[in-house]
Amino acid sequence: MLSLRDALESALIEDPDNLATHYAYADYLQEQGDPRGEFIQLQLALEGPQRSEAEKRKLQVRAEELLREHEREWLGTLADIPCLEYRFVRGWLDTLLVRDSADKVPCADLRLALGSAQAARLLRKLVLENDDGLVEALLDSPFLHNLRVFQLGRPMNGFYDPSQVVESPDLVELIAQLPRIEELRLFAADYNATHLFALPNLSSLRVLQIYYWTEYLTEYPLEVLADNPALGNLTHLFLHPPPFIGPGIGLAGVRAIVTSRHLRRLTHLQLHRSDLGDVGCTEIVTSGILKRLQVLDLRYGEITDTGACILADCPDLRRLELLDIERN
């Protein structure tokens, strides 16, 4: 039979947004003399919109005192891993950022630390600035069940540098283990994009950002993405192929996206370095997608003045908050 603590933690894992369970868990911990109970109550109280700034400052000071005093206990061996940044929400580890640094994070250490840190069981956001075996090490980790936001790599500043692209052959296997994922931002290559776009567990995904993926002489497999019924909740799609390598985004892929019967909730569409050209502008207009979009970003393509006029003449264009066709 489950203890009360185990029952409350299991309930939070299944429904981490249930405030009543968070309060009950905090009360239980306080009854047991666990200072994390007070910490949870303080962070919950800080969410209250009716509190004055003075009240919030007082609560924040006390929460910071508790965190300084007990964070090593709550983080466990995570506290010993270099290059980590983190944030607590409602007394649980909510966000974890693993920086790319000369001090490489030992993969086995990170896996063991996350697996043993009770406070990481409700982790919502994970950012890995590099792979270096970390993705493989995290496969089957218990915290994956609740992860909502995952980012691998980071956008480059300035010119594209292929030596800076994160290679991650195990990436798709990891994403396949994220049943609640809502946001994927992948600044990486060397993974199977066809398999990624066909995953059946992406029904909660709202934001998909794919930068720098490349496979020699292969276009992005957008027909696969457009045909995936699990992507019905996708609202933001951002695609940016690397320059000078392969064809990137072709007209057929653009046609598949704008006419997809599954991608009906798209409001933000970014198609960089596409060869859709003026014909693609006609495809966009006739598809009716401009009735739904708020932002359309077609930079770095092959659109001429003719294509720009085709877009400008569409009555639905006025619905857009932003149309960007610079550098065509």
CSV table of C-alpha atoms in Angstrom, one decimal:
chain,number,residue,atom,x,y,z
A,1,MET,CA,0.0,0.0,0.0
A,2,LEU,CA,1.3,3.4,-0.9
A,3,SER,CA,2.3,5.8,1.9
A,4,LEU,CA,0.6,9.2,1.9
A,5,ARG,CA,3.7,10.8,0.6
A,6,ASP,CA,4.0,8.4,-2.3
A,7,ALA,CA,0.4,8.8,-3.1
A,8,LEU,CA,0.6,12.5,-3.2
A,9,GLU,CA,3.8,12.4,-5.3
A,10,SER,CA,2.2,9.9,-7.7
A,11,ALA,CA,-0.9,12.2,-8.0
A,12,LEU,CA,1.4,15.2,-8.9
A,13,ILE,CA,3.3,13.2,-11.5
A,14,GLU,CA,0.0,12.3,-13.2
A,15,ASP,CA,-1.5,15.8,-12.8
A,16,PRO,CA,1.3,18.3,-12.1
A,17,ASP,CA,-1.0,21.3,-12.6
A,18,ASN,CA,-3.3,20.4,-9.8
A,19,LEU,CA,-2.9,23.2,-7.2
A,20,ALA,CA,-4.9,21.4,-4.5
A,21,THR,CA,-2.5,18.4,-4.6
A,22,HIS,CA,0.5,20.8,-4.4
A,23,TYR,CA,-1.0,22.4,-1.3
A,24,ALA,CA,-1.8,19.0,0.3
A,25,TYR,CA,1.7,17.8,-0.4
A,26,ALA,CA,3.2,21.0,1.1
A,27,ASP,CA,1.0,20.6,4.2
A,28,TYR,CA,2.1,17.0,4.6
A,29,LEU,CA,5.8,17.9,4.3
A,30,GLN,CA,5.4,20.6,6.9
A,31,GLU,CA,3.7,18.1,9.3
A,32,GLN,CA,6.7,15.9,8.9
A,33,GLY,CA,9.1,18.8,9.7
A,34,ASP,CA,10.4,19.0,6.2
A,35,PRO,CA,11.4,22.6,5.3
A,36,ARG,CA,10.6,21.9,1.7
A,37,GLY,CA,6.9,22.1,2.7
A,38,GLU,CA,7.3,25.7,3.7
A,39,PHE,CA,9.3,26.4,0.5
A,40,ILE,CA,6.4,25.0,-1.6
A,41,GLN,CA,3.9,27.1,0.2
A,42,LEU,CA,5.9,30.2,-0.2
A,43,GLN,CA,6.3,29.6,-4.0
A,44,LEU,CA,2.6,28.9,-4.3
A,45,ALA,CA,1.8,32.1,-2.4
A,46,LEU,CA,4.0,34.1,-4.8
A,47,GLU,CA,1.8,33.0,-7.6
A,48,GLY,CA,-1.2,34.8,-6.0
A,49,PRO,CA,-2.1,37.9,-8.2
A,50,GLN,CA,-3.7,39.9,-5.3
A,51,ARG,CA,-0.6,40.1,-3.1
A,52,SER,CA,1.1,43.5,-2.8
A,53,GLU,CA,4.7,44.0,-3.9
A,54,ALA,CA,5.8,44.3,-0.3
A,55,GLU,CA,4.2,41.0,0.6
A,56,LYS,CA,5.8,39.3,-2.4
A,57,ARG,CA,9.2,40.7,-1.5
A,58,LYS,CA,8.9,39.3,2.0
A,59,LEU,CA,7.8,35.9,0.7
A,60,GLN,CA,10.6,35.9,-1.9
A,61,VAL,CA,13.3,36.7,0.7
A,62,ARG,CA,12.1,33.8,2.9
A,63,ALA,CA,12.0,31.4,-0.1
A,64,GLU,CA,15.5,32.4,-1.0
A,65,GLU,CA,16.7,31.8,2.5
A,66,LEU,CA,15.3,28.3,2.5
A,67,LEU,CA,16.8,27.5,-0.9
A,68,ARG,CA,20.3,28.7,0.1
A,69,GLU,CA,20.0,26.5,3.2
A,70,HIS,CA,18.6,23.4,1.7
A,71,GLU,CA,19.3,23.4,-2.1
A,72,ARG,CA,22.2,20.9,-1.8
A,73,GLU,CA,19.8,18.5,0.0
A,74,TRP,CA,17.0,19.0,-2.5
A,75,LEU,CA,19.3,18.8,-5.6
A,76,GLY,CA,21.3,15.8,-4.3
A,77,THR,CA,24.3,15.1,-6.5
A,78,LEU,CA,23.0,17.5,-9.2
A,79,ALA,CA,24.6,20.2,-7.0
A,80,ASP,CA,28.1,18.7,-7.8
A,81,ILE,CA,27.7,18.8,-11.6
A,82,PRO,CA,29.4,21.7,-13.4
A,83,CYS,CA,27.7,24.0,-15.9
A,84,LEU,CA,24.2,23.6,-14.5
A,85,GLU,CA,21.6,26.3,-14.1
A,86,TYR,CA,18.2,25.5,-12.6
A,87,ARG,CA,15.0,27.0,-11.4
A,88,PHE,CA,12.5,25.8,-8.8
A,89,VAL,CA,8.7,26.2,-9.2
A,90,ARG,CA,6.2,25.1,-6.5
A,91,GLY,CA,9.1,23.5,-4.7
A,92,TRP,CA,10.1,21.2,-7.6
A,93,LEU,CA,12.9,21.5,-10.0
A,94,ASP,CA,11.2,23.0,-13.0
A,95,THR,CA,14.0,24.1,-15.4
A,96,LEU,CA,17.4,22.6,-16.0
A,97,LEU,CA,20.0,24.1,-18.3
A,98,VAL,CA,23.2,22.3,-19.1
A,99,ARG,CA,25.7,24.7,-20.5
A,100,ASP,CA,28.2,23.9,-23.3
A,101,SER,CA,31.5,24.4,-21.5
A,102,ALA,CA,35.1,23.2,-21.5
A,103,ASP,CA,34.1,21.4,-18.2
A,104,LYS,CA,32.2,18.6,-19.9
A,105,VAL,CA,29.3,17.1,-17.9
A,106,PRO,CA,29.9,13.4,-17.1
A,107,CYS,CA,27.0,11.6,-18.8
A,108,ALA,CA,26.7,8.9,-16.2
A,109,ASP,CA,26.8,11.4,-13.4
A,110,LEU,CA,24.0,13.5,-14.9
A,111,ARG,CA,21.8,10.4,-15.4
A,112,LEU,CA,22.3,9.2,-11.9
A,113,ALA,CA,21.9,12.6,-10.4
A,114,LEU,CA,18.6,13.2,-12.2
A,115,GLY,CA,17.3,9.8,-11.4
A,116,SER,CA,18.0,10.2,-7.7
A,117,ALA,CA,16.8,13.8,-7.3
A,118,GLN,CA,13.3,13.6,-6.0
A,119,ALA,CA,12.7,17.2,-6.8
A,120,ALA,CA,13.4,16.6,-10.5
A,121,ARG,CA,10.4,14.3,-10.9
A,122,LEU,CA,8.3,17.2,-12.2
A,123,LEU,CA,10.9,18.7,-14.5
A,124,ARG,CA,9.2,20.7,-17.2
A,125,LYS,CA,12.0,22.2,-19.2
A,126,LEU,CA,15.4,20.8,-20.2
A,127,VAL,CA,18.0,22.6,-22.3
A,128,LEU,CA,21.2,20.8,-23.4
A,129,GLU,CA,23.5,23.2,-25.2
A,130,ASN,CA,25.5,20.2,-26.5
A,131,ASP,CA,25.0,16.4,-26.7
A,132,ASP,CA,28.4,14.8,-26.0
A,133,GLY,CA,26.5,11.6,-25.1
A,134,LEU,CA,24.1,13.3,-22.8
A,135,VAL,CA,21.0,12.4,-24.9
A,136,GLU,CA,21.9,8.7,-24.9
A,137,ALA,CA,22.6,8.8,-21.2
A,138,LEU,CA,19.1,10.3,-20.4
A,139,LEU,CA,17.1,7.7,-22.3
A,140,ASP,CA,14.5,6.0,-20.0
A,141,SER,CA,15.1,8.6,-17.3
A,142,PRO,CA,12.1,8.9,-14.9
A,143,PHE,CA,11.7,12.6,-15.3
A,144,LEU,CA,11.0,12.4,-19.0
A,145,HIS,CA,7.3,11.6,-18.3
A,146,ASN,CA,6.5,15.2,-17.4
A,147,LEU,CA,8.9,17.1,-19.6
A,148,ARG,CA,7.1,19.8,-21.6
A,149,VAL,CA,9.9,21.8,-23.2
A,150,PHE,CA,13.1,20.4,-24.7
A,151,GLN,CA,15.9,22.2,-26.4
A,152,LEU,CA,19.1,20.8,-27.9
A,153,GLY,CA,21.9,23.1,-29.1
A,154,ARG,CA,21.5,26.9,-29.5
A,155,PRO,CA,21.1,29.3,-32.3
A,156,MET,CA,24.3,30.7,-33.8
A,157,ASN,CA,25.1,34.4,-33.7
A,158,GLY,CA,26.3,35.7,-37.0
A,159,PHE,CA,27.6,33.3,-39.7
A,160,TYR,CA,26.7,29.6,-39.9
A,161,ASP,CA,29.6,27.5,-38.6
A,162,PRO,CA,29.2,23.8,-39.3
A,163,SER,CA,31.8,23.0,-36.6
A,164,GLN,CA,29.3,24.4,-34.1
A,165,VAL,CA,26.4,22.2,-35.1
A,166,VAL,CA,25.4,19.7,-32.4
A,167,GLU,CA,25.3,16.1,-33.6
A,168,SER,CA,22.8,13.9,-31.9
A,169,PRO,CA,22.1,10.4,-33.3
A,170,ASP,CA,20.0,9.4,-30.3
A,171,LEU,CA,17.7,12.4,-30.4
A,172,VAL,CA,14.6,10.9,-31.9
A,173,GLU,CA,14.7,8.0,-29.5
A,174,LEU,CA,14.7,10.5,-26.6
A,175,ILE,CA,11.8,12.5,-28.0
A,176,ALA,CA,9.8,9.3,-28.5
A,177,GLN,CA,9.8,9.0,-24.7
A,178,LEU,CA,8.2,12.4,-24.1
A,179,PRO,CA,4.5,11.9,-23.8
A,180,ARG,CA,3.7,15.4,-22.7
A,181,ILE,CA,6.1,17.4,-24.8
A,182,GLU,CA,4.7,20.8,-25.9
A,183,GLU,CA,7.8,22.6,-27.3
A,184,LEU,CA,10.8,21.2,-29.2
A,185,ARG,CA,13.6,23.5,-30.2
A,186,LEU,CA,16.3,21.6,-32.1
A,187,PHE,CA,19.5,23.3,-33.2
A,188,ALA,CA,21.1,20.1,-34.2
A,189,ALA,CA,21.9,17.6,-37.0
A,190,ASP,CA,22.8,13.9,-37.5
A,191,TYR,CA,19.4,12.5,-36.5
A,192,ASN,CA,16.6,11.0,-38.6
A,193,ALA,CA,14.2,13.8,-39.3
A,194,THR,CA,11.8,11.4,-41.2
A,195,HIS,CA,11.4,9.4,-38.0
A,196,LEU,CA,11.0,12.5,-35.9
A,197,PHE,CA,8.3,14.0,-38.0
A,198,ALA,CA,6.3,10.7,-37.9
A,199,LEU,CA,6.4,10.2,-34.1
A,200,PRO,CA,2.9,9.4,-32.7
A,201,ASN,CA,3.5,10.9,-29.3
A,202,LEU,CA,3.5,14.5,-30.4
A,203,SER,CA,-0.2,15.2,-29.8
A,204,SER,CA,0.5,18.0,-27.3
A,205,LEU,CA,3.2,19.6,-29.4
A,206,ARG,CA,2.6,23.3,-30.0
A,207,VAL,CA,6.0,24.6,-31.0
A,208,LEU,CA,8.5,22.9,-33.4
A,209,GLN,CA,11.7,24.6,-34.3
A,210,ILE,CA,14.2,22.8,-36.6
A,211,TYR,CA,17.4,24.6,-37.3
A,212,TYR,CA,20.5,23.4,-39.1
A,213,TRP,CA,19.3,19.8,-39.8
A,214,THR,CA,20.9,18.5,-43.0
A,215,GLU,CA,21.4,15.3,-44.8
A,216,TYR,CA,23.4,15.3,-48.0
A,217,LEU,CA,21.3,16.3,-51.0
A,218,THR,CA,18.1,15.6,-49.1
A,219,GLU,CA,15.2,18.1,-48.6
A,220,TYR,CA,13.4,18.4,-45.3
A,221,PRO,CA,10.8,15.5,-45.2
A,222,LEU,CA,7.9,17.9,-44.8
A,223,GLU,CA,5.5,15.6,-46.5
A,224,VAL,CA,5.9,13.2,-43.5
A,225,LEU,CA,5.4,16.0,-41.0
A,226,ALA,CA,2.3,17.3,-42.9
A,227,ASP,CA,0.8,13.7,-42.9
A,228,ASN,CA,1.2,13.1,-39.1
A,229,PRO,CA,-2.2,13.3,-37.4
A,230,ALA,CA,-0.5,13.6,-34.0
A,231,LEU,CA,0.5,17.2,-34.9
A,232,GLY,CA,-3.0,18.6,-34.9
A,233,ASN,CA,-2.2,21.0,-32.0
A,234,LEU,CA,0.9,22.5,-33.7
A,235,THR,CA,0.7,26.3,-33.8
A,236,HIS,CA,4.3,27.3,-34.4
A,237,LEU,CA,6.6,25.8,-37.1
A,238,PHE,CA,10.1,27.3,-37.6
A,239,LEU,CA,12.4,25.8,-40.2
A,240,HIS,CA,15.9,27.1,-41.0
A,241,PRO,CA,18.2,24.8,-43.1
A,242,PRO,CA,21.9,25.6,-43.0
A,243,PRO,CA,23.2,27.6,-46.0
A,244,PHE,CA,25.2,26.1,-48.9
A,245,ILE,CA,24.4,22.5,-47.9
A,246,GLY,CA,21.7,20.5,-49.7
A,247,PRO,CA,18.4,21.8,-51.1
A,248,GLY,CA,16.7,22.5,-47.8
A,249,ILE,CA,13.0,23.2,-48.2
A,250,GLY,CA,11.5,22.4,-51.6
A,251,LEU,CA,8.3,23.4,-53.2
A,252,ALA,CA,6.7,20.0,-52.7
A,253,GLY,CA,7.3,20.2,-48.9
A,254,VAL,CA,5.9,23.7,-48.7
A,255,ARG,CA,2.8,22.5,-50.6
A,256,ALA,CA,2.4,19.7,-48.2
A,257,ILE,CA,2.6,22.0,-45.2
A,258,VAL,CA,0.1,24.7,-46.3
A,259,THR,CA,-2.5,22.1,-47.6
A,260,SER,CA,-2.1,19.6,-44.7
A,261,ARG,CA,-5.5,18.6,-43.2
A,262,HIS,CA,-3.7,18.0,-39.8
A,263,LEU,CA,-1.9,21.3,-39.5
A,264,ARG,CA,-5.0,23.4,-39.2
A,265,ARG,CA,-4.0,25.2,-36.1
A,266,LEU,CA,-0.8,26.8,-37.4
A,267,THR,CA,-0.5,30.5,-36.7
A,268,HIS,CA,3.2,31.0,-37.1
A,269,LEU,CA,5.1,29.6,-40.1
A,270,GLN,CA,8.8,30.2,-40.8
A,271,LEU,CA,10.3,28.7,-44.0
A,272,HIS,CA,13.8,30.0,-44.4
A,273,ARG,CA,16.1,29.1,-47.4
A,274,SER,CA,13.2,27.7,-49.4
A,275,ASP,CA,13.1,27.4,-53.2
A,276,LEU,CA,9.3,27.8,-53.2
A,277,GLY,CA,9.7,30.9,-55.4
A,278,ASP,CA,6.8,32.6,-57.0
A,279,VAL,CA,4.9,29.4,-57.7
A,280,GLY,CA,5.1,28.7,-54.0
A,281,CYS,CA,3.5,32.1,-53.3
A,282,THR,CA,0.6,31.0,-55.4
A,283,GLU,CA,0.4,27.7,-53.5
A,284,ILE,CA,0.3,29.7,-50.2
A,285,VAL,CA,-2.5,32.0,-51.4
A,286,THR,CA,-4.7,29.2,-52.9
A,287,SER,CA,-4.3,26.9,-49.9
A,288,GLY,CA,-6.2,29.3,-47.6
A,289,ILE,CA,-3.6,29.2,-44.9
A,290,LEU,CA,-3.4,33.0,-44.8
A,291,LYS,CA,-6.9,33.0,-43.2
A,292,ARG,CA,-5.3,31.3,-40.1
A,293,LEU,CA,-1.7,32.6,-40.0
A,294,GLN,CA,-0.6,35.5,-37.8
A,295,VAL,CA,3.1,35.4,-38.9
A,296,LEU,CA,4.6,34.2,-42.2
A,297,ASP,CA,8.4,34.4,-42.5
A,298,LEU,CA,9.8,33.5,-45.9
A,299,ARG,CA,13.3,35.0,-45.7
A,300,TYR,CA,16.4,33.9,-47.6
A,301,GLY,CA,14.4,32.4,-50.5
A,302,GLU,CA,13.8,32.8,-54.2
A,303,ILE,CA,10.7,35.0,-54.3
A,304,THR,CA,10.8,37.8,-57.0
A,305,ASP,CA,8.6,40.9,-57.2
A,306,THR,CA,6.0,38.7,-59.0
A,307,GLY,CA,5.7,36.5,-56.0
A,308,ALA,CA,5.6,39.4,-53.6
A,309,CYS,CA,2.7,40.9,-55.7
A,310,ILE,CA,0.8,37.5,-55.6
A,311,LEU,CA,1.0,37.7,-51.8
A,312,ALA,CA,0.1,41.4,-51.6
A,313,ASP,CA,-3.0,40.9,-53.8
A,314,CYS,CA,-4.5,38.3,-51.5
A,315,PRO,CA,-7.3,39.8,-49.4
A,316,ASP,CA,-6.4,37.5,-46.5
A,317,LEU,CA,-2.9,39.1,-46.2
A,318,ARG,CA,-4.4,41.8,-44.0
A,319,ARG,CA,-5.0,39.2,-41.3
A,320,LEU,CA,-1.2,38.8,-40.8
A,321,GLU,CA,0.5,40.6,-38.0
A,322,LEU,CA,3.9,40.1,-39.8
A,323,LEU,CA,5.0,39.1,-43.3
A,324,ASP,CA,8.8,38.9,-43.8
A,325,ILE,CA,10.2,38.2,-47.3
A,326,GLU,CA,13.5,40.0,-46.9
A,327,ARG,CA,16.7,38.7,-48.6
A,328,ASN,CA,14.9,37.0,-51.4
